[in-house]
CSV table of C-alpha atoms in Angstrom, one decimal:
chain,number,residue,atom,x,y,z
A,44,MET,CA,0.2,0.0,-0.1
A,45,PHE,CA,1.5,3.4,-0.9
A,46,GLU,CA,1.8,6.3,1.8
A,47,LYS,CA,0.9,9.2,1.2
A,48,SER,CA,3.4,12.0,1.3
A,49,ASP,CA,3.1,15.1,4.3
A,50,GLN,CA,2.2,17.4,0.9
A,51,GLN,CA,-0.8,15.1,-0.1
A,52,LEU,CA,-2.3,14.6,3.4
A,53,ILE,CA,-1.9,18.4,3.8
A,54,SER,CA,-3.6,19.3,0.6
A,55,LYS,CA,-6.5,16.9,1.8
A,56,ALA,CA,-6.7,18.2,5.2
A,57,LEU,CA,-6.9,22.0,3.8
A,58,ASN,CA,-9.5,20.4,1.6
A,59,GLY,CA,-11.6,19.6,4.9
A,60,ASN,CA,-10.5,15.8,4.7
A,61,LYS,CA,-10.3,15.1,8.6
A,62,ARG,CA,-8.9,11.6,8.0
A,63,ALA,CA,-5.7,12.8,6.0
A,64,TRP,CA,-5.2,15.0,8.9
A,65,LEU,CA,-5.7,12.5,11.4
A,66,ASN,CA,-3.2,10.6,9.3
A,67,LEU,CA,-0.8,13.5,9.6
A,68,ILE,CA,-1.2,13.8,13.4
A,69,LYS,CA,-0.6,9.6,13.7
A,70,ARG,CA,2.8,10.2,11.5
A,71,TYR,CA,4.1,13.2,13.9
A,72,GLU,CA,2.3,13.1,17.3
A,73,SER,CA,5.0,10.8,18.9
A,74,GLN,CA,7.8,13.0,17.7
A,75,VAL,CA,6.1,16.1,19.0
A,76,TYR,CA,5.2,14.4,22.1
A,77,ASN,CA,8.7,13.3,22.9
A,78,TYR,CA,9.8,16.6,22.0
A,79,GLY,CA,7.3,18.1,24.4
A,80,ILE,CA,8.8,15.7,27.1
A,81,ARG,CA,12.4,16.3,26.7
A,82,MET,CA,11.7,20.3,26.4
A,83,THR,CA,9.4,20.5,29.7
A,84,GLY,CA,10.2,17.6,31.6
A,85,THR,CA,6.9,16.1,32.3
A,86,ARG,CA,4.2,14.3,30.3
A,87,GLU,CA,1.1,16.4,31.4
A,88,ASP,CA,2.8,19.5,30.1
A,89,ALA,CA,4.2,17.3,26.9
A,90,LEU,CA,0.3,16.4,26.4
A,91,ASP,CA,-0.6,19.9,26.8
A,92,LEU,CA,1.9,21.5,24.5
A,93,MET,CA,1.6,18.6,21.7
A,94,GLN,CA,-2.5,19.6,21.8
A,95,GLU,CA,-0.9,23.2,21.3
A,96,VAL,CA,1.4,22.5,18.7
A,97,PHE,CA,-1.2,20.5,16.3
A,98,ILE,CA,-3.7,23.0,17.0
A,99,SER,CA,-1.5,25.4,15.9
A,100,VAL,CA,-0.2,24.1,13.2
A,101,PHE,CA,-3.8,23.0,11.5
A,102,ARG,CA,-4.5,27.0,12.0
A,103,ASN,CA,-1.6,27.8,9.8
A,104,LEU,CA,-1.4,24.9,7.6
A,105,SER,CA,-2.5,26.8,4.6
A,106,ASN,CA,0.5,29.1,5.6
A,107,PHE,CA,3.0,25.9,4.6
A,108,ARG,CA,4.4,26.7,1.2
A,109,GLY,CA,5.8,23.1,0.6
A,110,GLU,CA,9.0,25.1,0.3
A,111,GLY,CA,11.0,22.9,2.9
A,112,CYS,CA,10.3,19.8,4.8
A,113,PHE,CA,6.9,19.6,6.8
A,114,ARG,CA,8.7,18.2,9.7
A,115,GLY,CA,10.9,21.1,10.0
A,116,TRP,CA,8.1,23.6,9.7
A,117,LEU,CA,6.2,21.7,12.0
A,118,PHE,CA,8.9,21.5,14.6
A,119,LYS,CA,9.2,25.5,14.0
A,120,ILE,CA,6.1,26.1,15.5
A,121,ALA,CA,6.5,23.5,18.1
A,122,HIS,CA,9.6,25.8,19.2
A,123,TYR,CA,7.3,28.8,19.1
A,124,ARG,CA,4.7,27.1,21.5
A,125,CYS,CA,7.5,26.0,23.6
A,126,ILE,CA,8.6,29.7,24.2
A,127,GLU,CA,5.0,30.7,25.0
A,128,PHE,CA,4.6,27.6,27.1
A,129,TYR,CA,7.7,28.7,28.9
A,130,ARG,CA,6.8,32.3,28.7
A,131,ARG,CA,3.4,31.5,30.6
A,132,LYS,CA,4.9,29.0,33.2
A,133,LYS,CA,7.7,31.4,34.0
A,134,PRO,CA,7.4,34.6,32.9
A,135,HIS,CA,10.1,36.4,34.8
A,136,GLN,CA,12.9,33.9,33.4
A,137,ALA,CA,14.6,35.1,30.1
A,138,LEU,CA,14.8,32.2,27.4
A,139,ASP,CA,19.0,32.4,27.7
A,140,ASP,CA,18.5,32.0,31.8
A,141,SER,CA,19.3,28.7,33.2
A,142,PRO,CA,16.3,27.3,34.9
A,143,GLU,CA,15.8,27.5,38.6
A,144,ILE,CA,16.2,23.6,40.1
A,145,GLU,CA,13.2,23.3,41.9
A,146,SER,CA,14.2,19.9,43.5
A,147,GLY,CA,17.4,17.8,43.8
A,148,GLU,CA,15.7,14.8,42.3
A,149,PRO,CA,16.1,14.3,38.7
A,150,CYS,CA,13.0,14.2,36.5
A,151,MET,CA,12.8,10.4,36.0
A,152,GLU,CA,9.6,10.1,34.1
A,153,THR,CA,11.4,8.8,31.2
A,154,SER,CA,13.3,5.7,33.1
A,155,MET,CA,10.3,3.4,32.4
A,156,VAL,CA,11.5,2.7,28.6
A,157,SER,CA,14.7,4.7,27.9
A,158,SER,CA,17.8,3.6,29.0
A,159,GLN,CA,19.3,5.2,32.2
A,160,ASN,CA,22.1,7.2,30.0
A,161,ALA,CA,19.5,8.7,28.1
A,162,ASN,CA,17.5,9.4,31.1
A,163,GLN,CA,20.5,11.6,32.7
A,164,LEU,CA,20.8,13.2,29.1
A,165,VAL,CA,17.2,14.8,29.4
A,166,ASN,CA,17.6,15.2,32.7
A,167,ALA,CA,20.7,17.2,32.6
A,168,MET,CA,19.1,19.1,29.5
A,169,GLN,CA,16.1,20.4,31.9
A,170,GLN,CA,18.6,22.5,33.6
A,171,LEU,CA,19.7,24.1,30.5
A,172,PRO,CA,18.6,27.3,29.6
A,173,LEU,CA,16.0,26.9,27.0
A,174,SER,CA,17.8,28.5,24.1
A,175,GLN,CA,20.5,25.8,24.3
A,176,LYS,CA,18.2,23.1,25.4
A,177,ALA,CA,16.3,23.8,21.9
A,178,VAL,CA,19.5,23.5,19.8
A,179,ILE,CA,20.8,19.9,21.6
A,180,GLU,CA,17.1,18.7,21.6
A,181,LEU,CA,16.9,19.6,17.4
A,182,LYS,CA,20.4,18.2,16.9
A,183,PHE,CA,20.6,15.0,18.6
A,184,PHE,CA,17.0,13.9,19.2
A,185,GLY,CA,15.6,15.8,16.1
A,186,GLN,CA,18.5,14.9,13.7
A,187,PHE,CA,18.3,18.4,11.8
A,188,THR,CA,21.2,20.2,10.5
A,189,PHE,CA,22.5,23.3,12.0
A,190,GLU,CA,21.1,25.2,9.0
A,191,GLU,CA,17.5,23.5,9.6
A,192,ILE,CA,18.2,24.5,13.4
A,193,ALA,CA,19.1,27.7,12.7
A,194,GLU,CA,15.8,28.4,10.3
A,195,GLN,CA,13.8,26.9,13.0
A,196,LEU,CA,14.7,28.8,15.8
A,197,GLY,CA,15.1,32.0,13.6
A,198,ILE,CA,18.6,32.4,14.4
A,199,SER,CA,21.7,32.4,12.2
A,200,ALA,CA,23.6,29.1,12.0
A,201,ASN,CA,26.7,30.3,13.4
A,202,THR,CA,24.6,31.3,16.7
A,203,ALA,CA,23.3,27.8,16.9
A,204,LYS,CA,27.0,26.3,16.6
A,205,SER,CA,27.9,28.3,19.5
A,206,ARG,CA,25.0,27.7,21.3
A,207,MET,CA,25.8,24.1,20.8
A,208,TYR,CA,29.2,24.5,22.2
A,209,SER,CA,28.4,25.9,25.0
A,210,ALA,CA,25.3,23.3,25.8
A,211,LEU,CA,27.5,20.7,25.6
A,212,SER,CA,30.3,22.4,27.9
A,213,LYS,CA,27.3,22.8,30.4
A,214,LEU,CA,25.8,18.9,29.7
A,215,LYS,CA,29.3,18.0,30.2
A,216,ILE,CA,29.3,19.3,33.8
A,217,LEU,CA,25.8,17.9,34.7
A,218,LEU,CA,26.7,14.4,33.7
A,219,GLU,CA,29.6,14.5,35.8
A,220,VAL,CA,27.9,15.6,38.5
A,221,GLU,CA,25.6,13.0,37.8
A,222,TYR,CA,28.1,10.1,37.5
A,223,ALA,CA,29.9,11.4,40.5
B,207,MET,CA,38.7,26.4,3.2
B,208,PRO,CA,39.3,29.3,5.9
B,209,ASN,CA,40.3,28.0,9.7
B,210,LEU,CA,37.4,27.6,11.4
B,211,ASN,CA,36.7,28.3,15.2
B,212,GLN,CA,36.1,25.6,18.0
B,213,SER,CA,32.4,25.4,17.8
B,214,GLU,CA,32.3,25.7,13.8
B,215,LEU,CA,34.5,23.2,13.7
B,216,LEU,CA,32.9,21.0,16.1
B,217,ALA,CA,29.7,21.4,14.2
B,218,ALA,CA,31.3,20.6,10.8
B,219,TRP,CA,32.7,17.5,12.2
B,220,MET,CA,29.0,16.5,13.7
B,221,GLU,CA,27.6,16.9,10.4
B,222,GLY,CA,30.4,15.4,8.5
B,223,ASP,CA,31.2,18.1,6.7
B,224,LEU,CA,35.0,18.4,7.3
B,225,SER,CA,37.2,19.2,4.2
B,226,PRO,CA,40.7,17.4,4.7
B,227,GLN,CA,42.1,20.9,6.0
B,228,GLN,CA,39.4,21.2,8.5
B,229,GLN,CA,39.7,17.6,9.6
B,230,GLN,CA,43.6,17.8,10.1
B,231,GLN,CA,42.6,21.3,12.0
B,232,PHE,CA,39.9,18.9,14.1
B,233,GLU,CA,42.6,16.2,14.9
B,234,SER,CA,45.5,18.6,16.0
B,235,LEU,CA,43.0,20.7,17.9
B,236,CYS,CA,41.9,17.3,19.7
B,237,ILE,CA,45.2,16.1,20.7
B,238,GLU,CA,46.6,19.7,21.6
B,239,ASP,CA,43.2,21.3,23.7
B,240,ASP,CA,41.9,19.0,26.2
B,241,ASP,CA,38.8,21.4,26.7
B,242,PHE,CA,38.1,20.9,22.7
B,243,SER,CA,38.8,17.1,22.8
B,244,LYS,CA,36.2,16.8,25.9
B,245,GLN,CA,33.5,18.8,23.9
B,246,VAL,CA,34.2,16.6,21.1
B,247,GLU,CA,33.8,13.5,23.6
B,248,MET,CA,30.9,15.1,25.1
B,249,ALA,CA,29.1,15.5,21.6
B,250,ASN,CA,29.7,11.8,21.0
B,251,ARG,CA,28.5,11.0,24.3
B,252,ALA,CA,25.2,13.2,24.0
B,253,SER,CA,24.6,11.4,20.3
B,254,LEU,CA,24.9,8.0,21.5
B,255,PHE,CA,22.6,8.9,24.8
B,256,ALA,CA,20.0,10.5,22.3
B,257,GLN,CA,20.1,7.1,19.9
B,258,ASP,CA,19.2,5.1,23.5
B,259,TYR,CA,16.1,7.4,24.0
B,260,GLN,CA,13.3,5.2,23.6
B,261,SER,CA,10.5,7.3,22.1
B,262,GLN,CA,7.1,7.0,24.4
B,263,ALA,CA,3.8,6.8,22.7
B,264,ALA,CA,1.4,9.7,22.8
B,265,PRO,CA,-1.7,8.9,24.9
B,266,ASN,CA,-4.8,9.4,23.9
B,267,TRP,CA,-6.1,12.7,23.3
B,268,ASN,CA,-8.7,14.4,21.5
B,269,GLN,CA,-7.3,14.7,17.9
B,270,GLU,CA,-10.1,15.7,16.6
B,271,ALA,CA,-10.2,18.8,18.4
B,272,SER,CA,-7.3,20.3,16.6
B,273,PHE,CA,-9.4,19.7,13.3
B,274,ASP,CA,-10.8,23.1,13.2
B,275,TYR,CA,-11.9,23.5,9.6
B,276,GLN,CA,-14.2,26.1,8.2
B,277,ALA,CA,-15.1,25.1,4.5
B,278,SER,CA,-14.1,28.0,2.6
B,279,GLN,CA,-16.7,30.1,1.4
B,280,LYS,CA,-18.6,30.4,-1.6
B,281,TRP,CA,-18.4,33.5,-3.5
B,282,TRP,CA,-22.2,34.3,-2.9
B,283,GLN,CA,-21.2,34.0,0.8
B,284,TRP,CA,-18.4,36.7,0.5
B,285,GLN,CA,-18.5,39.0,3.8
B,286,GLY,CA,-18.2,41.8,1.7
B,287,PHE,CA,-21.5,41.8,0.4
B,288,SER,CA,-22.9,43.2,3.3
B,289,VAL,CA,-20.9,46.2,3.4
B,290,PHE,CA,-21.1,46.2,-0.6
B,291,SER,CA,-25.0,46.4,-0.9
B,292,SER,CA,-24.8,48.9,2.3
B,293,ALA,CA,-22.5,51.2,0.0
B,294,LEU,CA,-24.8,50.4,-2.9
B,295,SER,CA,-27.8,51.7,-1.3
B,296,ILE,CA,-25.9,54.9,0.3
B,297,VAL,CA,-25.2,55.8,-3.1
B,298,ALA,CA,-28.6,55.1,-4.3
B,299,ILE,CA,-30.2,57.6,-1.7
B,300,VAL,CA,-27.3,60.0,-2.5
B,301,LEU,CA,-28.0,60.0,-6.2
B,302,VAL,CA,-32.1,60.1,-5.1
B,303,PHE,CA,-31.5,63.4,-3.1
B,304,SER,CA,-29.2,65.2,-5.4
B,305,GLY,CA,-31.6,64.4,-7.9
B,306,PHE,CA,-29.4,62.7,-10.3
B,307,GLU,CA,-30.9,61.8,-13.7
B,308,ALA,CA,-30.2,59.7,-16.6
B,309,SER,CA,-31.8,60.2,-19.9
B,310,VAL,CA,-31.8,59.0,-23.4
B,311,GLU,CA,-32.1,61.6,-26.0
B,312,GLY,CA,-31.3,60.9,-29.9
B,313,GLY,CA,-29.4,57.3,-28.9
B,314,LYS,CA,-27.4,59.3,-26.5
B,315,MET,CA,-27.8,58.7,-23.0
B,316,THR,CA,-26.7,61.5,-20.8
B,317,PHE,CA,-26.4,61.8,-16.6
B,318,GLY,CA,-27.1,64.5,-14.9
B,319,PHE,CA,-28.2,66.1,-11.8
B,320,ARG,CA,-31.9,67.5,-11.9
B,321,ASP,CA,-30.9,69.9,-9.3
B,322,SER,CA,-29.3,72.6,-12.6
B,323,GLY,CA,-33.2,72.4,-14.4
B,324,GLN,CA,-34.9,72.6,-10.9
B,325,ARG,CA,-32.7,75.8,-9.9
B,326,LEU,CA,-33.7,77.6,-13.1
B,327,GLU,CA,-37.3,76.7,-12.7
B,328,GLN,CA,-37.1,78.0,-9.4
B,329,LYS,CA,-35.5,81.3,-10.7
B,330,VAL,CA,-37.9,81.9,-13.4
B,331,ALA,CA,-40.7,81.3,-10.7
B,332,ARG,CA,-39.2,83.6,-8.5
B,333,GLN,CA,-38.8,86.2,-11.0
B,334,LEU,CA,-42.1,85.5,-12.2
B,335,ASP,CA,-43.3,86.4,-8.7
B,336,GLU,CA,-41.4,89.3,-8.4
B,337,PHE,CA,-42.7,90.7,-11.5
B,338,LYS,CA,-46.6,89.6,-10.8
B,339,ALA,CA,-46.0,91.4,-7.5
B,340,GLN,CA,-44.5,94.7,-8.9
B,341,GLN,CA,-47.5,94.4,-11.8
B,342,ASN,CA,-49.9,94.3,-8.9
B,343,ALA,CA,-48.2,97.1,-7.2
B,344,ALA,CA,-48.3,99.0,-10.2
B,345,LEU,CA,-51.7,98.3,-11.1
B,346,ASN,CA,-53.0,99.0,-7.0
B,347,ASP,CA,-51.0,102.2,-7.3
B,348,TYR,CA,-52.9,103.0,-10.7
B,349,VAL,CA,-56.2,102.0,-9.1
B,350,ALA,CA,-55.4,104.2,-5.9
B,351,SER,CA,-54.5,107.0,-8.4
B,352,LEU,CA,-57.6,106.7,-10.6
B,353,ARG,CA,-59.5,106.5,-7.3
B,354,GLU,CA,-57.8,109.6,-6.1
B,355,GLN,CA,-58.5,111.3,-9.3
B,356,GLN,CA,-62.3,110.3,-9.5
B,357,LEU,CA,-62.7,111.2,-5.9
B,358,ASP,CA,-61.0,114.6,-6.7
B,359,ALA,CA,-63.4,115.2,-10.0
B,360,SER,CA,-66.5,114.1,-7.6
B,361,THR,CA,-65.3,116.6,-5.0
B,362,GLN,CA,-64.6,118.9,-7.5
B,363,LEU,CA,-68.1,118.3,-9.2
B,364,THR,CA,-70.1,118.9,-6.1
B,365,GLN,CA,-68.3,121.9,-5.0
B,366,TYR,CA,-69.2,123.0,-8.2
B,367,LEU,CA,-72.7,121.9,-8.1
B,368,LEU,CA,-73.2,123.2,-4.6
B,369,ALA,CA,-71.3,126.5,-5.7
B,370,SER,CA,-73.6,126.6,-8.7
B,371,SER,CA,-76.8,125.9,-6.8
B,372,ARG,CA,-75.9,128.6,-3.9
B,373,GLN,CA,-75.7,130.8,-6.6
B,374,GLU,CA,-78.9,130.0,-8.2
B,375,ARG,CA,-80.5,130.0,-5.0
B,376,LYS,CA,-79.1,133.3,-4.3
B,377,GLU,CA,-80.3,134.8,-7.6
B,378,ASP,CA,-83.5,133.1,-7.1
B,379,PHE,CA,-83.9,134.8,-3.7
B,380,GLY,CA,-83.0,138.0,-4.8
B,381,GLU,CA,-85.6,137.3,-7.6
B,382,LEU,CA,-87.8,136.5,-5.0
B,383,ILE,CA,-86.8,139.3,-2.8
B,384,LYS,CA,-87.0,142.0,-5.8
B,385,PHE,CA,-90.2,140.5,-6.7
B,386,ILE,CA,-91.2,140.7,-2.7
B,387,ASN,CA,-90.4,144.3,-2.9
B,388,GLU,CA,-91.5,145.2,-6.1
B,389,GLN,CA,-95.1,143.5,-4.8
B,390,ARG,CA,-94.5,145.5,-1.7
B,391,ASN,CA,-94.0,148.8,-3.7
B,392,ASP,CA,-96.9,147.9,-5.6
B,393,ASP,CA,-98.8,147.5,-2.8
B,394,GLN,CA,-97.5,150.1,-1.0
B,395,LEU,CA,-98.3,152.1,-4.0
B,396,PHE,CA,-101.8,150.5,-4.5
B,397,TYR,CA,-102.4,151.5,-0.6
B,398,ALA,CA,-101.1,154.6,-1.1
B,399,ARG,CA,-103.2,155.1,-3.9
B,400,GLN,CA,-106.2,153.8,-1.9
B,401,LEU,CA,-105.4,155.8,0.6
B,402,ASN,CA,-105.0,158.9,-1.7
B,403,GLN,CA,-108.3,157.9,-2.8
B,404,LEU,CA,-109.8,157.9,0.2
B,405,GLN,CA,-108.6,161.0,1.7
B,406,ASN,CA,-109.7,162.5,-1.7
B,407,ALA,CA,-113.0,160.7,-0.9
B,408,ILE,CA,-113.1,162.3,2.9
B,409,TYR,CA,-112.2,165.8,1.5
B,410,ASP,CA,-114.3,166.0,-1.1
B,411,ASN,CA,-117.1,164.6,1.1
B,412,PRO,CA,-117.0,166.3,4.3
B,413,THR,CA,-120.5,165.3,5.7
B,414,GLY,CA,-119.1,162.0,5.9
B,415,LYS,CA,-121.4,160.6,3.5
B,416,PRO,CA,-119.7,158.8,0.4
């Protein structure tokens, strides 16, 4: 059976085909949900974020020109929704600030399925500023190129690279602390 | 290719995009720069950890709620129609009140405002009214003058008549007085003569017998 392309599903969804839209959601909901878990640190917030992302994606679907890949465009919207989520939750914290550590216990919500190393990485990511965490997320979990990351975050590729470099330095320290 | 800084070099390595010269630079940096080599190691570890990450299935959620589809409007459902119709109504009202007229004469259609013809008619009517008022005033003056003249003539005639009748009466009275005077004179003469005759008679007949 031939699988329909994203563009075909988008065209059908824009013409009112609900089934096409649901297929599109099914194709990406896991990626967006896990993106939400890694970016917010909790499943509840990840679920809320995922719903907001798909609602926003549908509202803006007619603006998708098909010039780049849909996945990149989807994660660009996800990033903006994530920023809004952070601003709602912590309105006085800048995106480049390191988050306040609310408890000494790491977030273990992902430990049920993933390996311990992956959990440690995700937990360490929660202590990065959002701007650096987004680069780590998109590079290592999203497998995007720096050009794509730069386009999605609205920054230059060099900025994305330097943020990655800074994030790796912090992650190294955080993971060393966890290993210790 | 130009030398890259450490973050660019690391990024190029992560994307497998190093040129031979950059590869050489990268390797020498890894050997010489302990911090850089730890950054490379961390990037490698993060990549491996991320690959170990087991994606979780998304829980059930109301996917259909995100399908906020609103069918595209047909041309007859265009929202601007209400505004357009209102605008047309306003234009129509303005045309009616401004006296807009379209007329076809000799195969030519002309558009204009009734206002100019109406103004002309009003001007002509106003001038006619003024002319009528002037004529009425002149006629009234003429009538008044005529009446005055007639009154004067009547007065003069009356005075004349009064004057002439008075003269006639005066003359008549004069004649009457003259007649009466003459009559008196005649009577006096008659009575004088009678008296004379009586006297004579008396004196002629002293006995007293007639």
